DNA sequence: ACATTAAGTGATT
DNA sequence: AATCACTTAATGT
């Protein structure tokens, strides 16, 4: 137990320097649980109850919202280390079933904070409140950007933004994913994505391999 | 070597 | 831009 608390403190210092209050750090170390997911694993699914808020320390996560009819999803945003899931707050604060699905894109680790502490920490710790509010603001803007690009932009721009956002979250230019997966995320056909990627490759913007796209 | 799955291509609507 | 029908290429067994 003691060892795990030390580890959490180290992770906090490394990835969440803005959570500077000593007391807060102590609390997190005390109640936080180290979680681990493999690539492709679903962390939270539609309809499940959120019991933890994640502080991501390694890897990246994709957050999608269910869309009408069969299988159509809409990407909301990606999350990487040093971030947390804004949607998980509203879900857990309202004690609502999740309307979102989160999936680990690669091997992912985070510190899980049980939801019951959210409330008290908001009033008790200034840095926690700032952190949560800042996250809200960020992700809200990102969602609006996604909506704009769906409404006003062509597939090519959307693809470019998708790749950029995803690589930013992952902290690497090498994305492990198939054209089919990208197509699903953008609600496009696999062929369309393949062709656009090919064009980008010819322009020297990306490198294509099986199950891998490298941004240049 | 063979089967499976990912990716590329052209034609059609 | 979607869908179809097919080819080509990479990868696992």
PDB file of C-alpha atoms (C1' of nucleotides) in Angstrom:
ATOM      1  CA  UNK A   1       0.000   0.000   0.000  1.00  0.00           C
ATOM      2  CA  UNK A   2       2.683   2.411   1.030  1.00  0.00           C
ATOM      3  CA  UNK A   3       4.582   1.651  -2.137  1.00  0.00           C
ATOM      4  CA  UNK A   4       1.587   2.301  -4.322  1.00  0.00           C
ATOM      5  CA  UNK A   5       1.033   5.656  -2.662  1.00  0.00           C
ATOM      6  CA  UNK A   6       4.595   6.642  -3.423  1.00  0.00           C
ATOM      7  CA  UNK A   7       4.054   5.642  -7.000  1.00  0.00           C
ATOM      8  CA  UNK A   8       0.900   7.716  -7.289  1.00  0.00           C
ATOM      9  CA  UNK A   9       2.702  10.736  -5.886  1.00  0.00           C
ATOM     10  CA  UNK A  10       5.444  10.307  -8.459  1.00  0.00           C
ATOM     11  CA  UNK A  11       2.925  10.007 -11.258  1.00  0.00           C
ATOM     12  CA  UNK A  12       1.141  13.121 -10.075  1.00  0.00           C
ATOM     13  CA  UNK A  13       4.340  15.125 -10.040  1.00  0.00           C
ATOM     14  CA  UNK A  14       5.253  13.924 -13.460  1.00  0.00           C
ATOM     15  CA  UNK A  15       1.943  14.278 -15.302  1.00  0.00           C
ATOM     16  CA  UNK A  16      -0.222  16.598 -13.235  1.00  0.00           C
ATOM     17  CA  UNK A  17       2.033  19.341 -11.910  1.00  0.00           C
ATOM     18  CA  UNK A  18      -0.943  21.720 -11.794  1.00  0.00           C
ATOM     19  CA  UNK A  19      -2.412  19.712  -8.939  1.00  0.00           C
ATOM     20  CA  UNK A  20       0.093  21.294  -6.652  1.00  0.00           C
ATOM     21  CA  UNK A  21      -1.625  21.311  -3.280  1.00  0.00           C
ATOM     22  CA  UNK A  22       0.128  18.909  -0.959  1.00  0.00           C
ATOM     23  CA  UNK A  23      -3.047  17.911   0.836  1.00  0.00           C
ATOM     24  CA  UNK A  24      -4.751  17.135  -2.429  1.00  0.00           C
ATOM     25  CA  UNK A  25      -1.834  15.020  -3.553  1.00  0.00           C
ATOM     26  CA  UNK A  26      -1.974  13.152  -0.310  1.00  0.00           C
ATOM     27  CA  UNK A  27      -5.677  12.528  -0.716  1.00  0.00           C
ATOM     28  CA  UNK A  28      -5.240  11.303  -4.258  1.00  0.00           C
ATOM     29  CA  UNK A  29      -2.463   8.958  -3.218  1.00  0.00           C
ATOM     30  CA  UNK A  30      -4.683   7.623  -0.487  1.00  0.00           C
ATOM     31  CA  UNK A  31      -7.848   6.913  -2.448  1.00  0.00           C
ATOM     32  CA  UNK A  32      -6.562   6.613  -6.011  1.00  0.00           C
ATOM     33  CA  UNK A  33      -6.242   3.242  -7.644  1.00  0.00           C
ATOM     34  CA  UNK A  34      -3.803   2.436 -10.391  1.00  0.00           C
ATOM     35  CA  UNK A  35      -5.666   1.075 -13.379  1.00  0.00           C
ATOM     36  CA  UNK A  36      -4.356  -0.595 -16.468  1.00  0.00           C
ATOM     37  CA  UNK A  37      -5.959  -1.343 -19.840  1.00  0.00           C
ATOM     38  CA  UNK A  38      -4.622  -2.922 -22.985  1.00  0.00           C
ATOM     39  CA  UNK A  39      -4.955  -1.584 -26.514  1.00  0.00           C
ATOM     40  CA  UNK A  40      -8.466  -1.931 -27.831  1.00  0.00           C
ATOM     41  CA  UNK A  41     -10.082  -2.548 -24.457  1.00  0.00           C
ATOM     42  CA  UNK A  42     -13.294  -0.745 -23.682  1.00  0.00           C
ATOM     43  CA  UNK A  43     -12.973   1.122 -20.427  1.00  0.00           C
ATOM     44  CA  UNK A  44     -16.518   2.403 -20.194  1.00  0.00           C
ATOM     45  CA  UNK A  45     -19.480   1.418 -22.302  1.00  0.00           C
ATOM     46  CA  UNK A  46     -22.840   2.987 -22.998  1.00  0.00           C
ATOM     47  CA  UNK A  47     -25.213   2.503 -20.140  1.00  0.00           C
ATOM     48  CA  UNK A  48     -22.664   1.662 -17.491  1.00  0.00           C
ATOM     49  CA  UNK A  49     -22.286   3.748 -14.381  1.00  0.00           C
ATOM     50  CA  UNK A  50     -19.189   5.813 -13.943  1.00  0.00           C
ATOM     51  CA  UNK A  51     -17.566   5.081 -10.624  1.00  0.00           C
ATOM     52  CA  UNK A  52     -14.186   6.580 -11.241  1.00  0.00           C
ATOM     53  CA  UNK A  53     -12.657   9.636 -12.776  1.00  0.00           C
ATOM     54  CA  UNK A  54      -9.402   8.840 -14.542  1.00  0.00           C
ATOM     55  CA  UNK A  55      -6.171  10.787 -14.361  1.00  0.00           C
ATOM     56  CA  UNK A  56      -4.345   9.423 -17.361  1.00  0.00           C
ATOM     57  CA  UNK A  57      -0.666   8.744 -16.873  1.00  0.00           C
ATOM     58  CA  UNK A  58       0.162   6.634 -19.913  1.00  0.00           C
ATOM     59  CA  UNK A  59      -1.367   5.899 -23.298  1.00  0.00           C
ATOM     60  CA  UNK A  60      -4.440   7.403 -24.891  1.00  0.00           C
ATOM     61  CA  UNK A  61      -8.201   7.035 -24.956  1.00  0.00           C
ATOM     62  CA  UNK A  62     -10.931   7.597 -27.501  1.00  0.00           C
ATOM     63  CA  UNK A  63     -14.273   8.952 -26.347  1.00  0.00           C
ATOM     64  CA  UNK A  64     -17.249   8.354 -28.606  1.00  0.00           C
ATOM     65  CA  UNK A  65     -20.930   9.030 -28.408  1.00  0.00           C
ATOM     66  CA  UNK A  66     -23.511   6.634 -29.658  1.00  0.00           C
ATOM     67  CA  UNK A  67     -25.432   7.744 -32.678  1.00  0.00           C
ATOM     68  CA  UNK A  68     -28.770   6.770 -34.082  1.00  0.00           C
ATOM     69  CA  UNK A  69     -29.476   3.402 -35.690  1.00  0.00           C
ATOM     70  CA  UNK A  70     -26.907   0.722 -36.131  1.00  0.00           C
ATOM     71  CA  UNK A  71     -23.290   1.079 -35.185  1.00  0.00           C
ATOM     72  CA  UNK A  72     -22.818   4.722 -36.093  1.00  0.00           C
ATOM     73  CA  UNK A  73     -20.675   6.486 -33.566  1.00  0.00           C
ATOM     74  CA  UNK A  74     -19.450   9.975 -33.343  1.00  0.00           C
ATOM     75  CA  UNK A  75     -16.022  10.823 -32.076  1.00  0.00           C
ATOM     76  CA  UNK A  76     -15.944  13.422 -29.371  1.00  0.00           C
ATOM     77  CA  UNK A  77     -12.294  13.647 -28.565  1.00  0.00           C
ATOM     78  CA  UNK A  78      -9.112  11.858 -27.685  1.00  0.00           C
ATOM     79  CA  UNK A  79      -7.401  11.956 -24.322  1.00  0.00           C
ATOM     80  CA  UNK A  80      -3.743  11.541 -23.550  1.00  0.00           C
ATOM     81  CA  UNK A  81      -1.490  11.592 -20.536  1.00  0.00           C
ATOM     82  CA  UNK A  82      -1.959  14.505 -18.190  1.00  0.00           C
ATOM     83  CA  UNK A  83      -5.643  14.674 -19.016  1.00  0.00           C
ATOM     84  CA  UNK A  84      -8.895  13.502 -17.565  1.00  0.00           C
ATOM     85  CA  UNK A  85     -12.314  12.736 -18.969  1.00  0.00           C
ATOM     86  CA  UNK A  86     -14.670  15.704 -18.764  1.00  0.00           C
ATOM     87  CA  UNK A  87     -17.693  13.586 -19.537  1.00  0.00           C
ATOM     88  CA  UNK A  88     -17.045  11.314 -16.616  1.00  0.00           C
ATOM     89  CA  UNK A  89     -17.717  14.206 -14.212  1.00  0.00           C
ATOM     90  CA  UNK A  90     -21.148  15.004 -15.456  1.00  0.00           C
ATOM     91  CA  UNK A  91     -22.011  11.330 -15.602  1.00  0.00           C
ATOM     92  CA  UNK A  92     -20.929  10.600 -12.084  1.00  0.00           C
ATOM     93  CA  UNK A  93     -22.081  13.835 -10.484  1.00  0.00           C
ATOM     94  CA  UNK A  94     -25.584  13.260 -11.787  1.00  0.00           C
ATOM     95  CA  UNK A  95     -25.292   9.568 -11.076  1.00  0.00           C
ATOM     96  CA  UNK A  96     -26.351   8.931 -14.635  1.00  0.00           C
ATOM     97  CA  UNK A  97     -25.640   6.076 -16.945  1.00  0.00           C
ATOM     98  CA  UNK A  98     -22.868   6.903 -19.341  1.00  0.00           C
ATOM     99  CA  UNK A  99     -23.960   8.108 -22.774  1.00  0.00           C
ATOM    100  CA  UNK A 100     -20.408   7.622 -23.926  1.00  0.00           C
ATOM    101  CA  UNK A 101     -17.985   4.911 -24.651  1.00  0.00           C
ATOM    102  CA  UNK A 102     -14.295   5.109 -23.877  1.00  0.00           C
ATOM    103  CA  UNK A 103     -11.736   2.836 -25.377  1.00  0.00           C
ATOM    104  CA  UNK A 104      -8.015   2.480 -24.798  1.00  0.00           C
ATOM    105  CA  UNK A 105      -6.156   3.083 -28.051  1.00  0.00           C
ATOM    106  CA  UNK A 106      -2.957   1.633 -26.741  1.00  0.00           C
ATOM    107  CA  UNK A 107      -1.657   0.316 -23.478  1.00  0.00           C
ATOM    108  CA  UNK A 108      -3.104   2.821 -21.065  1.00  0.00           C
ATOM    109  CA  UNK A 109      -2.684   3.550 -17.384  1.00  0.00           C
ATOM    110  CA  UNK A 110      -4.474   5.968 -15.148  1.00  0.00           C
ATOM    111  CA  UNK A 111      -5.118   6.839 -11.555  1.00  0.00           C
ATOM    112  CA  UNK A 112      -8.771   6.146 -10.838  1.00  0.00           C
ATOM    113  CA  UNK A 113     -10.430   8.497  -8.370  1.00  0.00           C
ATOM    114  CA  UNK A 114     -13.646   7.180  -6.826  1.00  0.00           C
ATOM    115  CA  UNK A 115     -16.474   9.567  -7.631  1.00  0.00           C
ATOM    116  CA  UNK A 116     -17.458  10.260  -4.068  1.00  0.00           C
ATOM    117  CA  UNK A 117     -14.462  12.551  -3.636  1.00  0.00           C
ATOM    118  CA  UNK A 118     -15.295  14.775  -6.589  1.00  0.00           C
ATOM    119  CA  UNK A 119     -17.710  16.935  -4.658  1.00  0.00           C
ATOM    120  CA  UNK A 120     -15.686  17.619  -1.573  1.00  0.00           C
ATOM    121  CA  UNK A 121     -12.463  18.224  -3.476  1.00  0.00           C
ATOM    122  CA  UNK A 122     -14.143  20.804  -5.675  1.00  0.00           C
ATOM    123  CA  UNK A 123     -14.761  23.013  -2.684  1.00  0.00           C
ATOM    124  CA  UNK A 124     -11.725  22.019  -0.708  1.00  0.00           C
ATOM    125  CA  UNK A 125      -8.999  22.345  -3.327  1.00  0.00           C
ATOM    126  CA  UNK A 126      -8.579  25.306  -5.592  1.00  0.00           C
ATOM    127  CA  UNK A 127      -6.242  23.519  -7.974  1.00  0.00           C
ATOM    128  CA  UNK A 128      -8.657  20.629  -8.337  1.00  0.00           C
ATOM    129  CA  UNK A 129     -11.477  22.952  -9.214  1.00  0.00           C
ATOM    130  CA  UNK A 130      -9.328  24.772 -11.748  1.00  0.00           C
ATOM    131  CA  UNK A 131      -8.233  21.527 -13.233  1.00  0.00           C
ATOM    132  CA  UNK A 132     -11.765  20.235 -13.655  1.00  0.00           C
ATOM    133  CA  UNK A 133     -13.082  23.514 -15.000  1.00  0.00           C
ATOM    134  CA  UNK A 134     -10.188  23.824 -17.393  1.00  0.00           C
ATOM    135  CA  UNK A 135     -10.805  20.335 -18.668  1.00  0.00           C
ATOM    136  CA  UNK A 136     -14.445  21.142 -19.246  1.00  0.00           C
ATOM    137  CA  UNK A 137     -13.604  24.255 -21.162  1.00  0.00           C
ATOM    138  CA  UNK A 138     -11.022  22.506 -23.317  1.00  0.00           C
ATOM    139  CA  UNK A 139     -13.133  19.592 -24.278  1.00  0.00           C
ATOM    140  CA  UNK A 140     -16.203  21.685 -24.870  1.00  0.00           C
ATOM    141  CA  UNK A 141     -14.253  23.716 -27.397  1.00  0.00           C
ATOM    142  CA  UNK A 142     -12.953  20.599 -29.029  1.00  0.00           C
ATOM    143  CA  UNK A 143     -16.407  19.164 -29.419  1.00  0.00           C
ATOM    144  CA  UNK A 144     -17.586  22.375 -31.013  1.00  0.00           C
ATOM    145  CA  UNK A 145     -14.692  22.211 -33.419  1.00  0.00           C
ATOM    146  CA  UNK A 146     -15.605  18.666 -34.335  1.00  0.00           C
ATOM    147  CA  UNK A 147     -19.179  19.731 -34.965  1.00  0.00           C
ATOM    148  CA  UNK A 148     -18.038  22.588 -37.136  1.00  0.00           C
ATOM    149  CA  UNK A 149     -15.833  20.393 -39.209  1.00  0.00           C
ATOM    150  CA  UNK A 150     -18.588  17.836 -39.691  1.00  0.00           C
ATOM    151  CA  UNK A 151     -20.914  20.592 -40.822  1.00  0.00           C
ATOM    152  CA  UNK A 152     -18.647  22.689 -42.972  1.00  0.00           C
ATOM    153  CA  UNK A 153     -15.579  20.782 -43.977  1.00  0.00           C
ATOM    154  CA  UNK A 154     -14.773  18.046 -46.414  1.00  0.00           C
ATOM    155  CA  UNK A 155     -13.576  14.598 -45.552  1.00  0.00           C
ATOM    156  CA  UNK A 156      -9.985  15.520 -46.317  1.00  0.00           C
ATOM    157  CA  UNK A 157      -9.814  18.206 -43.656  1.00  0.00           C
ATOM    158  CA  UNK A 158     -11.639  16.074 -41.172  1.00  0.00           C
ATOM    159  CA  UNK A 159      -9.194  13.262 -41.727  1.00  0.00           C
ATOM    160  CA  UNK A 160      -6.237  15.567 -41.257  1.00  0.00           C
ATOM    161  CA  UNK A 161      -7.660  16.866 -37.998  1.00  0.00           C
ATOM    162  CA  UNK A 162      -8.479  13.391 -36.810  1.00  0.00           C
ATOM    163  CA  UNK A 163      -4.938  12.213 -37.375  1.00  0.00           C
ATOM    164  CA  UNK A 164      -3.505  15.256 -35.687  1.00  0.00           C
ATOM    165  CA  UNK A 165      -5.746  15.014 -32.636  1.00  0.00           C
ATOM    166  CA  UNK A 166      -5.088  11.343 -32.299  1.00  0.00           C
ATOM    167  CA  UNK A 167      -1.348  11.646 -32.540  1.00  0.00           C
ATOM    168  CA  UNK A 168      -1.352  14.483 -30.044  1.00  0.00           C
ATOM    169  CA  UNK A 169      -3.217  12.392 -27.514  1.00  0.00           C
ATOM    170  CA  UNK A 170      -0.942   9.442 -28.082  1.00  0.00           C
ATOM    171  CA  UNK A 171       2.181  11.585 -27.966  1.00  0.00           C
ATOM    172  CA  UNK A 172       3.565   9.914 -31.062  1.00  0.00           C
ATOM    173  CA  UNK A 173       3.419  10.235 -34.846  1.00  0.00           C
ATOM    174  CA  UNK A 174       2.981   6.533 -35.278  1.00  0.00           C
ATOM    175  CA  UNK A 175      -0.649   5.539 -35.103  1.00  0.00           C
ATOM    176  CA  UNK A 176      -1.572   1.905 -34.808  1.00  0.00           C
ATOM    177  CA  UNK A 177      -4.854   1.689 -36.623  1.00  0.00           C
ATOM    178  CA  UNK A 178      -6.481   0.386 -39.752  1.00  0.00           C
ATOM    179  CA  UNK A 179      -8.115   2.457 -42.457  1.00  0.00           C
ATOM    180  CA  UNK A 180     -11.346   0.730 -41.550  1.00  0.00           C
ATOM    181  CA  UNK A 181     -11.133   1.959 -37.984  1.00  0.00           C
ATOM    182  CA  UNK A 182     -10.573   5.535 -39.098  1.00  0.00           C
ATOM    183  CA  UNK A 183     -13.452   5.224 -41.526  1.00  0.00           C
ATOM    184  CA  UNK A 184     -15.762   4.063 -38.742  1.00  0.00           C
ATOM    185  CA  UNK A 185     -14.715   6.937 -36.536  1.00  0.00           C
ATOM    186  CA  UNK A 186     -15.408   9.474 -39.250  1.00  0.00           C
ATOM    187  CA  UNK A 187     -18.488   7.748 -40.609  1.00  0.00           C
ATOM    188  CA  UNK A 188     -16.925   7.304 -43.990  1.00  0.00           C
ATOM    189  CA  UNK A 189     -16.260   4.326 -46.176  1.00  0.00           C
ATOM    190  CA  UNK A 190     -13.004   2.510 -45.915  1.00  0.00           C
ATOM    191  CA  UNK A 191     -12.243   3.124 -49.600  1.00  0.00           C
ATOM    192  CA  UNK A 192     -12.670   6.850 -49.232  1.00  0.00           C
ATOM    193  CA  UNK A 193     -10.212   6.940 -46.347  1.00  0.00           C
ATOM    194  CA  UNK A 194      -7.713   4.768 -48.175  1.00  0.00           C
ATOM    195  CA  UNK A 195      -7.832   7.072 -51.165  1.00  0.00           C
ATOM    196  CA  UNK A 196      -7.427  10.215 -49.115  1.00  0.00           C
ATOM    197  CA  UNK A 197      -4.555   8.705 -47.195  1.00  0.00           C
ATOM    198  CA  UNK A 198      -2.933   7.719 -50.466  1.00  0.00           C
ATOM    199  CA  UNK A 199      -3.154  11.310 -51.649  1.00  0.00           C
ATOM    200  CA  UNK A 200      -1.603  12.500 -48.423  1.00  0.00           C
ATOM    201  CA  UNK A 201       1.155   9.979 -48.832  1.00  0.00           C
ATOM    202  CA  UNK A 202       1.897  11.267 -52.323  1.00  0.00           C
ATOM    203  CA  UNK A 203       2.168  14.751 -50.898  1.00  0.00           C
ATOM    204  CA  UNK A 204       4.607  13.436 -48.353  1.00  0.00           C
ATOM    205  CA  UNK A 205       2.342  14.119 -45.391  1.00  0.00           C
ATOM    206  CA  UNK A 206       2.098  10.565 -44.149  1.00  0.00           C
ATOM    207  CA  UNK A 207       3.679   7.177 -44.490  1.00  0.00           C
ATOM    208  CA  UNK A 208       1.422   4.185 -44.882  1.00  0.00           C
ATOM    209  CA  UNK A 209       2.000   0.693 -43.589  1.00  0.00           C
ATOM    210  CA  UNK A 210      -0.267  -2.146 -42.674  1.00  0.00           C
ATOM    211  CA  UNK A 211      -2.039  -1.235 -39.438  1.00  0.00           C
ATOM    212  CA  UNK A 212       0.017   1.883 -39.110  1.00  0.00           C
ATOM    213  CA  UNK A 213      -0.057   5.468 -40.249  1.00  0.00           C
ATOM    214  CA  UNK A 214       2.972   7.628 -39.638  1.00  0.00           C
ATOM    215  CA  UNK A 215       2.599  11.403 -39.714  1.00  0.00           C
ATOM    216  CA  UNK A 216       5.530  13.200 -41.214  1.00  0.00           C
TER     217      UNK A 216
ATOM    218  C1'  DA B   1       2.472 -23.003 -48.208  1.00  0.00           C
ATOM    219  C1'  DC B   2      -1.972 -21.530 -47.086  1.00  0.00           C
ATOM    220  C1'  DA B   3      -5.595 -18.766 -45.019  1.00  0.00           C
ATOM    221  C1'  DT B   4      -6.934 -14.486 -43.285  1.00  0.00           C
ATOM    222  C1'  DT B   5      -7.246  -9.744 -43.092  1.00  0.00           C
ATOM    223  C1'  DA B   6      -5.770  -5.028 -44.646  1.00  0.00           C
ATOM    224  C1'  DA B   7      -5.292  -2.041 -48.359  1.00  0.00           C
ATOM    225  C1'  DG B   8      -5.543  -0.452 -53.377  1.00  0.00           C
ATOM    226  C1'  DT B   9      -8.293   0.232 -57.701  1.00  0.00           C
ATOM    227  C1'  DG B  10     -11.796   0.966 -61.165  1.00  0.00           C
ATOM    228  C1'  DA B  11     -16.426   1.135 -62.382  1.00  0.00           C
ATOM    229  C1'  DT B  12     -21.170   2.419 -61.277  1.00  0.00           C
ATOM    230  C1'  DT B  13     -24.645   5.300 -59.197  1.00  0.00           C
TER     231       DT B  13
ATOM    232  C1'  DA C   1     -18.933  10.177 -51.584  1.00  0.00           C
ATOM    233  C1'  DA C   2     -20.965   5.251 -51.161  1.00  0.00           C
ATOM    234  C1'  DT C   3     -21.013   0.702 -52.776  1.00  0.00           C
ATOM    235  C1'  DC C   4     -19.496  -3.224 -55.372  1.00  0.00           C
ATOM    236  C1'  DA C   5     -16.434  -6.330 -57.145  1.00  0.00           C
ATOM    237  C1'  DC C   6     -12.232  -7.538 -57.475  1.00  0.00           C
ATOM    238  C1'  DT C   7      -6.880  -7.492 -56.990  1.00  0.00           C
ATOM    239  C1'  DT C   8      -2.690  -7.158 -54.422  1.00  0.00           C
ATOM    240  C1'  DA C   9      -0.033  -7.245 -50.336  1.00  0.00           C
ATOM    241  C1'  DA C  10       1.108  -8.232 -45.527  1.00  0.00           C
ATOM    242  C1'  DT C  11       0.873 -11.250 -41.700  1.00  0.00           C
ATOM    243  C1'  DG C  12      -0.176 -15.199 -38.781  1.00  0.00           C
ATOM    244  C1'  DT C  13      -0.466 -20.433 -38.419  1.00  0.00           C
TER     245       DT C  13
END
